[in-house]
Each structure stands twice: as structure tokens, then as C-alpha cells.
Short mmCIF file of C-alpha atoms in Angstrom, two decimals:
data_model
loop_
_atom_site.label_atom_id
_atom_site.label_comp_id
_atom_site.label_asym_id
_atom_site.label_seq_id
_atom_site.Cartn_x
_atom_site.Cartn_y
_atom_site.Cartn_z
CA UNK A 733 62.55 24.39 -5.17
CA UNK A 734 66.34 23.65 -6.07
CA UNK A 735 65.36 19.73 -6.70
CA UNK A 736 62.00 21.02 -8.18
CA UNK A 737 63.69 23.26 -11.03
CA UNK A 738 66.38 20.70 -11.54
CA UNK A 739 63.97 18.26 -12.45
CA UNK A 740 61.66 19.69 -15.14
CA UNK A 741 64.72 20.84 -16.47
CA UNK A 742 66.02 17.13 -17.07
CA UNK A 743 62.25 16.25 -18.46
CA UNK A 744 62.28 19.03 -21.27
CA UNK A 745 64.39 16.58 -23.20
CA UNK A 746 62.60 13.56 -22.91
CA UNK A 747 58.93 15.36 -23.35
CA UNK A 748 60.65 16.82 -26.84
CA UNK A 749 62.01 13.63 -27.72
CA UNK A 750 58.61 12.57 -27.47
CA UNK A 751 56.93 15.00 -29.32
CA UNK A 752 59.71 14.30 -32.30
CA UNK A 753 58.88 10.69 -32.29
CA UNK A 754 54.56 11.34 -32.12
CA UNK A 755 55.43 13.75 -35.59
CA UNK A 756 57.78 11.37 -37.05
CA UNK A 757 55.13 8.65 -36.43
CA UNK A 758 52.18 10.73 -37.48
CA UNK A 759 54.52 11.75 -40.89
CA UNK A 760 55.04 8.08 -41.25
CA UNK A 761 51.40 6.89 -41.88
CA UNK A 762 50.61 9.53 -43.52
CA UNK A 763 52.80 8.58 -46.24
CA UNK A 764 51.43 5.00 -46.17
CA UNK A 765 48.18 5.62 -46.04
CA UNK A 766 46.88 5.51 -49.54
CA UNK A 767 49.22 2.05 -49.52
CA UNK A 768 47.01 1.05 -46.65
CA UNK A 769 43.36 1.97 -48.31
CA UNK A 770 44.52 0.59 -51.17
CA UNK A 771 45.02 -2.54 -50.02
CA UNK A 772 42.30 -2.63 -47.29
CA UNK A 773 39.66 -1.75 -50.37
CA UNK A 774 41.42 -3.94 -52.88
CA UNK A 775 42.87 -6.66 -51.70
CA UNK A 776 42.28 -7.50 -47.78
CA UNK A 777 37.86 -7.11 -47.93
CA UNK A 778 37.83 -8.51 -51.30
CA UNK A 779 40.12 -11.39 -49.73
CA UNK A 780 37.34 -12.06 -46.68
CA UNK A 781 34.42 -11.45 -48.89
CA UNK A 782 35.85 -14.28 -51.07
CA UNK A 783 36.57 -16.47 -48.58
CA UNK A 784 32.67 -15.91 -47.15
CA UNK A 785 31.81 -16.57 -50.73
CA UNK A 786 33.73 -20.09 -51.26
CA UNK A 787 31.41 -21.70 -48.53
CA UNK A 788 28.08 -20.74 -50.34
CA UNK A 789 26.47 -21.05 -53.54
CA UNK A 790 26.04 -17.88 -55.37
CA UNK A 791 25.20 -16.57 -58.62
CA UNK A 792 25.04 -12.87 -58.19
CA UNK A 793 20.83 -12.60 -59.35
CA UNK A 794 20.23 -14.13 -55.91
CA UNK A 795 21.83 -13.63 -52.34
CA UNK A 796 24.56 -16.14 -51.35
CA UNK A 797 22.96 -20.13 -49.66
CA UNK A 798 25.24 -21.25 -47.17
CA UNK A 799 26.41 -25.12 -48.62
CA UNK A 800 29.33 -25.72 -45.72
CA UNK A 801 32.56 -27.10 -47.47
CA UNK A 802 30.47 -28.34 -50.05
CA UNK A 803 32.69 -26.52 -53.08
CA UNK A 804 35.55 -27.99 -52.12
CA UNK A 805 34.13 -31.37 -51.60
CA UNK A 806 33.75 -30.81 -55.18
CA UNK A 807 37.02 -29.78 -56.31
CA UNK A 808 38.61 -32.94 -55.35
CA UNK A 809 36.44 -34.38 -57.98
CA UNK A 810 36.35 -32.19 -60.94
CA UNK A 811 38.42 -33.52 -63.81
CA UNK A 812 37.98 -30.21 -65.67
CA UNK A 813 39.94 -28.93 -62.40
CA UNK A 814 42.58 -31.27 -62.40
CA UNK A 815 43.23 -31.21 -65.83
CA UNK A 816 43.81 -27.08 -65.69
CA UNK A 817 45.83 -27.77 -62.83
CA UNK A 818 48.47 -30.06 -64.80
CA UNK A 819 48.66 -27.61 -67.79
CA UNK A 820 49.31 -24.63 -65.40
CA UNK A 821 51.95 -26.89 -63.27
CA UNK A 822 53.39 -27.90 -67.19
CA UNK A 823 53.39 -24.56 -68.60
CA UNK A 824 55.21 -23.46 -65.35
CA UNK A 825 57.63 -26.23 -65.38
CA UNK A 826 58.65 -25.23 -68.92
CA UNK A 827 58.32 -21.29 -68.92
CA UNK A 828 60.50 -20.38 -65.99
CA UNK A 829 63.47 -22.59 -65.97
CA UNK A 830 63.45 -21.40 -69.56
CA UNK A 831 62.38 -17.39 -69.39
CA UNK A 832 65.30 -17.15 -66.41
CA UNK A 833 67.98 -19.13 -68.22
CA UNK A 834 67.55 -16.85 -71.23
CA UNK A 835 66.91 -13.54 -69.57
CA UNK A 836 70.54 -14.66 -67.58
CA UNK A 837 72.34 -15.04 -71.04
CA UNK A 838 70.87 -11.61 -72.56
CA UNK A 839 71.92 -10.08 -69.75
CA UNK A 840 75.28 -11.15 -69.44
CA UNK A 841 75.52 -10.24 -73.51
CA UNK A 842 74.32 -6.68 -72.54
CA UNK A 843 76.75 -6.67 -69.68
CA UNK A 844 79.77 -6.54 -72.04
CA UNK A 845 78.06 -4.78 -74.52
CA UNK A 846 80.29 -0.89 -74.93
CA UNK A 847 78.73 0.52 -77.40
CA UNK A 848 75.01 1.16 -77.91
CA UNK A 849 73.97 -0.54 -75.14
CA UNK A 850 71.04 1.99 -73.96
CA UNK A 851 69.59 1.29 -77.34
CA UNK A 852 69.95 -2.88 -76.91
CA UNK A 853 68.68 -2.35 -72.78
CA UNK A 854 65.50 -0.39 -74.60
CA UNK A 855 65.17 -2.67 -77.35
CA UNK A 856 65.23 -5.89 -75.17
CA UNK A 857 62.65 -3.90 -72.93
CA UNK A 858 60.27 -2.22 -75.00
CA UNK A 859 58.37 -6.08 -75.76
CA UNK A 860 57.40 -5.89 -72.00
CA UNK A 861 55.04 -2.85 -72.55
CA UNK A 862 52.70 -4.59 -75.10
CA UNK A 863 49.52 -5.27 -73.81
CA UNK A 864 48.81 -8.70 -72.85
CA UNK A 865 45.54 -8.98 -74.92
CA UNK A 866 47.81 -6.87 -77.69
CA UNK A 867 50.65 -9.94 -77.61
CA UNK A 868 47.86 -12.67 -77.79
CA UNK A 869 46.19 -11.10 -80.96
CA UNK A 870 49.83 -11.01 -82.70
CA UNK A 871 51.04 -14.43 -81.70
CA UNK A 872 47.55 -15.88 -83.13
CA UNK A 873 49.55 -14.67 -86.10
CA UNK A 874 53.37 -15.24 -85.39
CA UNK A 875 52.13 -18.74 -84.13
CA UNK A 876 49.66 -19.78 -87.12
CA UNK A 877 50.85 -23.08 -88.51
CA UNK A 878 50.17 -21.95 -92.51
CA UNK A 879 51.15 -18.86 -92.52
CA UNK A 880 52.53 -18.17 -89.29
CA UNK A 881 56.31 -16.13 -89.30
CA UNK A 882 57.83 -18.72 -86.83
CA UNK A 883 57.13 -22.11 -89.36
CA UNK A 884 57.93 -19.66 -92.20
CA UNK A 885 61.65 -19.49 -90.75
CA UNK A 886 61.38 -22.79 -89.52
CA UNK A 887 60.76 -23.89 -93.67
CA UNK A 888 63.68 -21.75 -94.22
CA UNK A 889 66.28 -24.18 -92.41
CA UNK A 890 64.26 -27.49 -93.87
CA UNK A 891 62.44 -27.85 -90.67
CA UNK A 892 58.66 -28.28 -91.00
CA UNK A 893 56.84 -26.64 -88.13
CA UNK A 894 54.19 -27.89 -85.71
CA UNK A 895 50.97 -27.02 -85.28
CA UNK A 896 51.24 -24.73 -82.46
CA UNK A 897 47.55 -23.40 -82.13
CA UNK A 898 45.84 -26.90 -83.30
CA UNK A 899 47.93 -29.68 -81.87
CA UNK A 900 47.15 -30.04 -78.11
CA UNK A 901 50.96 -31.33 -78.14
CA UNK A 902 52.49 -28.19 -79.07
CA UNK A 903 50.03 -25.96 -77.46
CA UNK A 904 52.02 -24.92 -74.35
CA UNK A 905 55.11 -25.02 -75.96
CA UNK A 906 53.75 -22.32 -78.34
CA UNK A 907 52.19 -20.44 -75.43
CA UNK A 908 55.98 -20.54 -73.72
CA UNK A 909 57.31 -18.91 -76.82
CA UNK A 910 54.91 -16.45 -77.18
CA UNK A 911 55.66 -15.88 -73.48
CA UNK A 912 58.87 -15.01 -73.88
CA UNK A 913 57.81 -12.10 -75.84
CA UNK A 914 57.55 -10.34 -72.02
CA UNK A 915 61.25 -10.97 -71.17
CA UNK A 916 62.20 -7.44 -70.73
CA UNK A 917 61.48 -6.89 -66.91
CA UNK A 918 63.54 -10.10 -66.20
CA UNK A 919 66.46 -8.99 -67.91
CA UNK A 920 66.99 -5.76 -66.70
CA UNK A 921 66.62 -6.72 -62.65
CA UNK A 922 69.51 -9.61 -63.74
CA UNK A 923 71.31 -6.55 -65.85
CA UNK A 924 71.38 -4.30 -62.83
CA UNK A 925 72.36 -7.36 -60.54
CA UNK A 926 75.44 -8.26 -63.05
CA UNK A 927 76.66 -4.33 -62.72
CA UNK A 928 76.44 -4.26 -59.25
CA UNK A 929 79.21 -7.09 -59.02
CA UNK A 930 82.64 -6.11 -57.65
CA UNK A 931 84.71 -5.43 -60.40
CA UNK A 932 87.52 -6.31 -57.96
CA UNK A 933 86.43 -10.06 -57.45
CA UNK A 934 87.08 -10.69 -61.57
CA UNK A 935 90.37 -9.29 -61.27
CA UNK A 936 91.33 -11.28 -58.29
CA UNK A 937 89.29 -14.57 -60.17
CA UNK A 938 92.18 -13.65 -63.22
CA UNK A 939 94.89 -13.45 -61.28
CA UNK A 940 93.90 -16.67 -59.39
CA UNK A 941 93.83 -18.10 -63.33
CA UNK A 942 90.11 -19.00 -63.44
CA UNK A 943 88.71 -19.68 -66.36
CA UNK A 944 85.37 -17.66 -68.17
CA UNK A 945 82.79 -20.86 -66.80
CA UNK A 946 84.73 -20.63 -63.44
CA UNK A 947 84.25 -16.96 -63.03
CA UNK A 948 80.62 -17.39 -63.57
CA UNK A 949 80.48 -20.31 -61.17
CA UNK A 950 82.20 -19.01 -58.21
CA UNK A 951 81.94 -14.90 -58.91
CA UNK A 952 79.14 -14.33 -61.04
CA UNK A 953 76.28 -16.72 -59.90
CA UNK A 954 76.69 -16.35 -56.55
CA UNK A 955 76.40 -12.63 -56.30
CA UNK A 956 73.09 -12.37 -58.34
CA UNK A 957 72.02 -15.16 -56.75
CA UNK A 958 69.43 -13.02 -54.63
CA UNK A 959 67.94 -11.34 -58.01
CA UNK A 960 67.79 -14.92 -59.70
CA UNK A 961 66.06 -16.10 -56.96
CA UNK A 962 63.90 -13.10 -56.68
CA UNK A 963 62.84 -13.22 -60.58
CA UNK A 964 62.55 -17.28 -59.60
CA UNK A 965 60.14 -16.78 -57.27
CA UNK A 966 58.17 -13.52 -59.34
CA UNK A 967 57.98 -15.39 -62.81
CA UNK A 968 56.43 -18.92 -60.85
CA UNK A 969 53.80 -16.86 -59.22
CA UNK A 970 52.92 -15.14 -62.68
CA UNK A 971 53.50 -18.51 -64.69
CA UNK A 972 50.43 -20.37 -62.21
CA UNK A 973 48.12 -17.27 -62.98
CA UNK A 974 48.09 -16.80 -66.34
CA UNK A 975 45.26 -15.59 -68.04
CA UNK A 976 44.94 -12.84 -70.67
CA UNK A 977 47.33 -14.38 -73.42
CA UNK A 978 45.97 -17.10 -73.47
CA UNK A 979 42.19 -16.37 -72.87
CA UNK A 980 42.76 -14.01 -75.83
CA UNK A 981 43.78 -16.54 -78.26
CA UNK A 982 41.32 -19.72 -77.09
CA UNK A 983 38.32 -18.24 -76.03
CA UNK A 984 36.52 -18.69 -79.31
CA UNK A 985 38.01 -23.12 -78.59
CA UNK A 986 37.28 -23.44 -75.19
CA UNK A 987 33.66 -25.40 -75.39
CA UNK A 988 35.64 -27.68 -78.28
CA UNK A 989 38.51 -28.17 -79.94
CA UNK A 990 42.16 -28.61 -78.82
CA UNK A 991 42.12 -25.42 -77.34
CA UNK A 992 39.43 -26.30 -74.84
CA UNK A 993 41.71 -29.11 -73.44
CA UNK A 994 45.71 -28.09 -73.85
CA UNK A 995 45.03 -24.53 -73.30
CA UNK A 996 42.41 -24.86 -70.40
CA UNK A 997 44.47 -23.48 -67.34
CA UNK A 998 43.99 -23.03 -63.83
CA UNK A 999 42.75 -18.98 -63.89
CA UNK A 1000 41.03 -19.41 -67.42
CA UNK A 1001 38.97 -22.35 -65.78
CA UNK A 1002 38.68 -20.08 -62.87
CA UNK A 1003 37.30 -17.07 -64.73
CA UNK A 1004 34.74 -18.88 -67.15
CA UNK A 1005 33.45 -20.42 -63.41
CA UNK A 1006 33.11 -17.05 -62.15
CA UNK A 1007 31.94 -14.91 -65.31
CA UNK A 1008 30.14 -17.44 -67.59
CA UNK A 1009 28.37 -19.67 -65.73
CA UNK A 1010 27.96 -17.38 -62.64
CA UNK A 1011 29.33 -20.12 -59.97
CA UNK A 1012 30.76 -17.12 -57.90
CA UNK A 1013 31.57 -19.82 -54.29
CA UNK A 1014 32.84 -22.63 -56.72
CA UNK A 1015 35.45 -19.73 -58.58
CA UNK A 1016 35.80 -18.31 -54.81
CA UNK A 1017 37.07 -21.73 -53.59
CA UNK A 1018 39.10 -22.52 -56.90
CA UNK A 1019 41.09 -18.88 -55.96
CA UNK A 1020 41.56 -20.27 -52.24
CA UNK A 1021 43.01 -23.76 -53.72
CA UNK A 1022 45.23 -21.44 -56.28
CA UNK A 1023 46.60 -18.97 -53.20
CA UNK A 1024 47.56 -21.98 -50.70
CA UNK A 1025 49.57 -24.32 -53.92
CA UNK A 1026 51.35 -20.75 -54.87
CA UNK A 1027 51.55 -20.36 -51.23
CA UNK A 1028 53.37 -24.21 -50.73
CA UNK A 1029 55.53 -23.84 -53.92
CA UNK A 1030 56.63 -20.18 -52.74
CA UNK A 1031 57.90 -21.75 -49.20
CA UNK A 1032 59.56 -24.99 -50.71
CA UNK A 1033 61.31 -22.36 -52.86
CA UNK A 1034 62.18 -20.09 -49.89
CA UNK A 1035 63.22 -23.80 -48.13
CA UNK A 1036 65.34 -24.41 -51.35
CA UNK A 1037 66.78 -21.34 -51.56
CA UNK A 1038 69.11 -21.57 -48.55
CA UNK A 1039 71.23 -23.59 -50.08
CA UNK A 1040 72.28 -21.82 -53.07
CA UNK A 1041 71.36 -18.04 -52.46
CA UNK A 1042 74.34 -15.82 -51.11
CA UNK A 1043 73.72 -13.18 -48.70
CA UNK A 1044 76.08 -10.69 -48.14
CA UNK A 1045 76.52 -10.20 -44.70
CA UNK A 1046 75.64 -13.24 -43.15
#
């Protein structure tokens, strides 16, 4: 009876501990449920149902025809394809280098900013909140090359501007500027990086005699590193898909005109599949061709990245 008492004595503990754990566990997806829905609804059966979709032919009046890889087959020979491919991999190749390096030098200006600097942090973030059919409407304007604001200033310094909605040359570059209008999220995630760096490590870099460029180089750079990187990786992603701006300002060009050539990328080609001429498997296996390059770029990046991102810690 001794041994008997002894033991559920010693198994109170453990049965509790279980208990604890069961309620933790039960708080725990509670919280995450609606995260879970969510994405079950919108993102993981709308994922399968797509890829179902990209291995028939459907136009939504009748049900979906099985055709086997047949879509694909015929994305390796669409020019229209490949030619929205190169103007999303161009407009890429020029926006982010560009949107990062900039965002990095506004925020290093805020950085040493003293006084008024909530109102510059607001100023430089308030752009961001436009809406992205909003910012298309107004850089049809801003961009127009006869009465546009940009070659206005441009005619100020003796400079005569380009076309930048009419010449299929200076298309993307205008769509990069107007871009650029949406700065404000990348600057602040590199502002609150640049404020999180040990104040200690400039004053040892000063007493060590390094110079402004060397500070950056050995201090500064390598301490963000993980937010450039991060913002890197976001602004690529978001650079290969975009859409509104630029559907906003061409749409009325995209049958003719330079519009329907310079400003014909991947997810504009992609929707006007889908939406206008109802080729629901073709768009379906466009979006699975889209998701596996973003998918390849992403993991040369995350490859790339070892060699230049610091880690504290490791």
C-alpha cells in the first residue's frame, strides 16, 4: 500500500504537466487558426485547384477538358510569353538594385537627422499608402512627355526629356521611376535596421581611425545586412509580379501601340489570358511557370546570400 501511495504520488506531477502542455497546445491553435483557414481557403485550395486547372482547357461557360501537358507544350513557344518574360526580368534588373540603393541612402540621411525627423520618417512614408491604381492615374500625368512635371524640370536644367509613355525605349525606365513613388516601406525596415546598430562599434571604428566609407563598409553594412537582404529578396518577388501600375496606365495600348510591347509584362500577360480571353489552364500554367522562376531566383539569392549576410550568433 506503502509502494502503492508512493507512486501515484510521483505521477500527480507528470499527469499535470500533461494537462499544462494539452491547454498550452489547445491555446496555441486556437490563436492560429484563422491564420490557418485563411490560408487553407485562400491560398493552399486555390493553389491545387490551379494546378488541376493548368492541365486542362477551360473557359469558365463550360467544365474543364483534360489536354495533358498540352499548355505548357505551348508556353515554350509563345513569343508573346517570352517577350513579357524579358520586360519583367528588365524591369526587375533595373528597379531593385535601384529602389534598395536609394531607400539605403534615405535612410542613412534620416539616421542622422535630430530634428524633425518623425515628420521626414512620415513624409518619406506616407507615398507608400497611395493606391496602386491611384499612383498609375497620377504618373500618366507626372510621366506625360508634353506636359508631364518630370520633362518640365528636366527643360528647366536644358535637358529635353524622353518620351516615357510613347517610346518603347523609355517605357520601363519610366515605370521604375514611377515605382519609386512606393519607397516608404523599404526605408523604414533599413531605418529601424540602422538604429538598431551598436552605438559602441562606431566609437571603437573612431578610435581605430576609420574613415566615414570605412565605417559603412566594415560597421554599417554588415549589421543590416540581414534587412538588406530581406528587402532584396521582398522587392524581387514584388518587381516579377507587377501588375496594377502598370495595367492602369496601358490597358487602353495593349492590342497596339508601344504600350502593347514595352509594357506587356509577365502578370499583365497573365491576367488578359485569364480575364479577357477566358484561357483559365493556359493563365493557370503561366502562374505555375511564374511561382517555380520566383521560386529559382529566391534560392540562388538565399545561395548568394551566405557570403555577404552577417548573422549574429553564428
Amino acid at each position: 500500500m506503502g509502494a502503492l501511495r508512493t507512486g501515484t504520488v510521483a505521477s500527480r506531477p507528470a499527469v499535470g504537466r500533461s494537462g499544462l502542455r494539452r491547454a498550452e497546445a489547445r491555446a496555441g491553435w486556437s490563436f492560429i487558426a484563422p491564420w490557418v483557414v485563411g490560408f487553407l481557403v485562400f491560398t493552399a485550395v486555390p493553389m491545387v485547384a490551379s494546378l488541376y486547372l493548368s492541365f486542362t482547357e477551360y473557359d469558365v461557360l463550360r467544365p474543364p477538358r483534360s489536354v495533358g501537358f498540352e499548355n505548357y507544350r505551348e508556353l515554350a513557344t509563345d513569343p508573346r510569353l517570352r517577350l513579357a518574360l524579358w520586360n519583367s526580368f528588365l524591369y526587375t534588373a533595373l528597379y531593385v538594385p535601384l529602389s534598395v540603393a536609394l531607400a539605403l541612402g534615405l535612410a542613412l540621411m534620416l539616421d542622422r537627422v535630430t530634428r524633425a525627423a518623425g515628420f521626414f520618417r512620415t513624409a518619406f512614408y506616407v507615398p507608400s499608402l497611395t493606391p496602386t491604381v491611384a499612383v498609375g492615374a497620377l504618373f500618366l500625368w507626372v510621366l506625360n512627355p508634353s506636359v508631364g512635371i518630370l520633362n518640365r524640370a528636366l527643360a528647366l536644367v536644358g535637358v529635353d526629356g524622353p518620351g516615357w509613355t510613347t517610346d518603347p525605349a523609355w517605357i520601363k525606365p519610366g515605370l521604375v521611376v514611377m515605382s519609386l513613388w512606393s519607397l516608404g516601406g523599404t526605408i523604414v525596415i533599413l531605418y529601424a535596421a540602422l538604429r538598431n546598430v551598436p552605438r559602441n562599434l562606431y566609437e571603437a571604428a573612431r578610435i581605430e581611425g576609420a574613415s566615414g566609407w570605412a565605417e559603412f563598409r566594415h560597421v554599417t553594412f554588415p549589421m543590416i545586412s540581414g534587412a538588406v537582404f530581406f528587402v532584396l529578396i521582398v522587392n524581387t518577388i514584388a518587381s516579377l509580379q507587377v501588375f496594377d501600375e502598370v495595367y492602369t496606365m496601358y490597358f487602353g495600348q495593349m492590342d497596339s501601340g508601344a504600350g502593347g510591347s514595352a509594357a506587356l509584362f509577365y502578370v499583365v500577360y497573365l491576367f488578359r489570358q485569364a480575364f479577357e480571353f477566358l484561357n483559365m489552364g493556359y493563365a493557370s500554367a503561366m502562374a505555375w511557370l511564374l511561382f517555380v522562376v520566383i521560386l529559382v531566383i529566391t534560392l540562388f539569392q538565399l545561395r548568394v546570400s551566405r557570403s555577404w549576410v552577417y548573422y549574429e550568433g553564428r
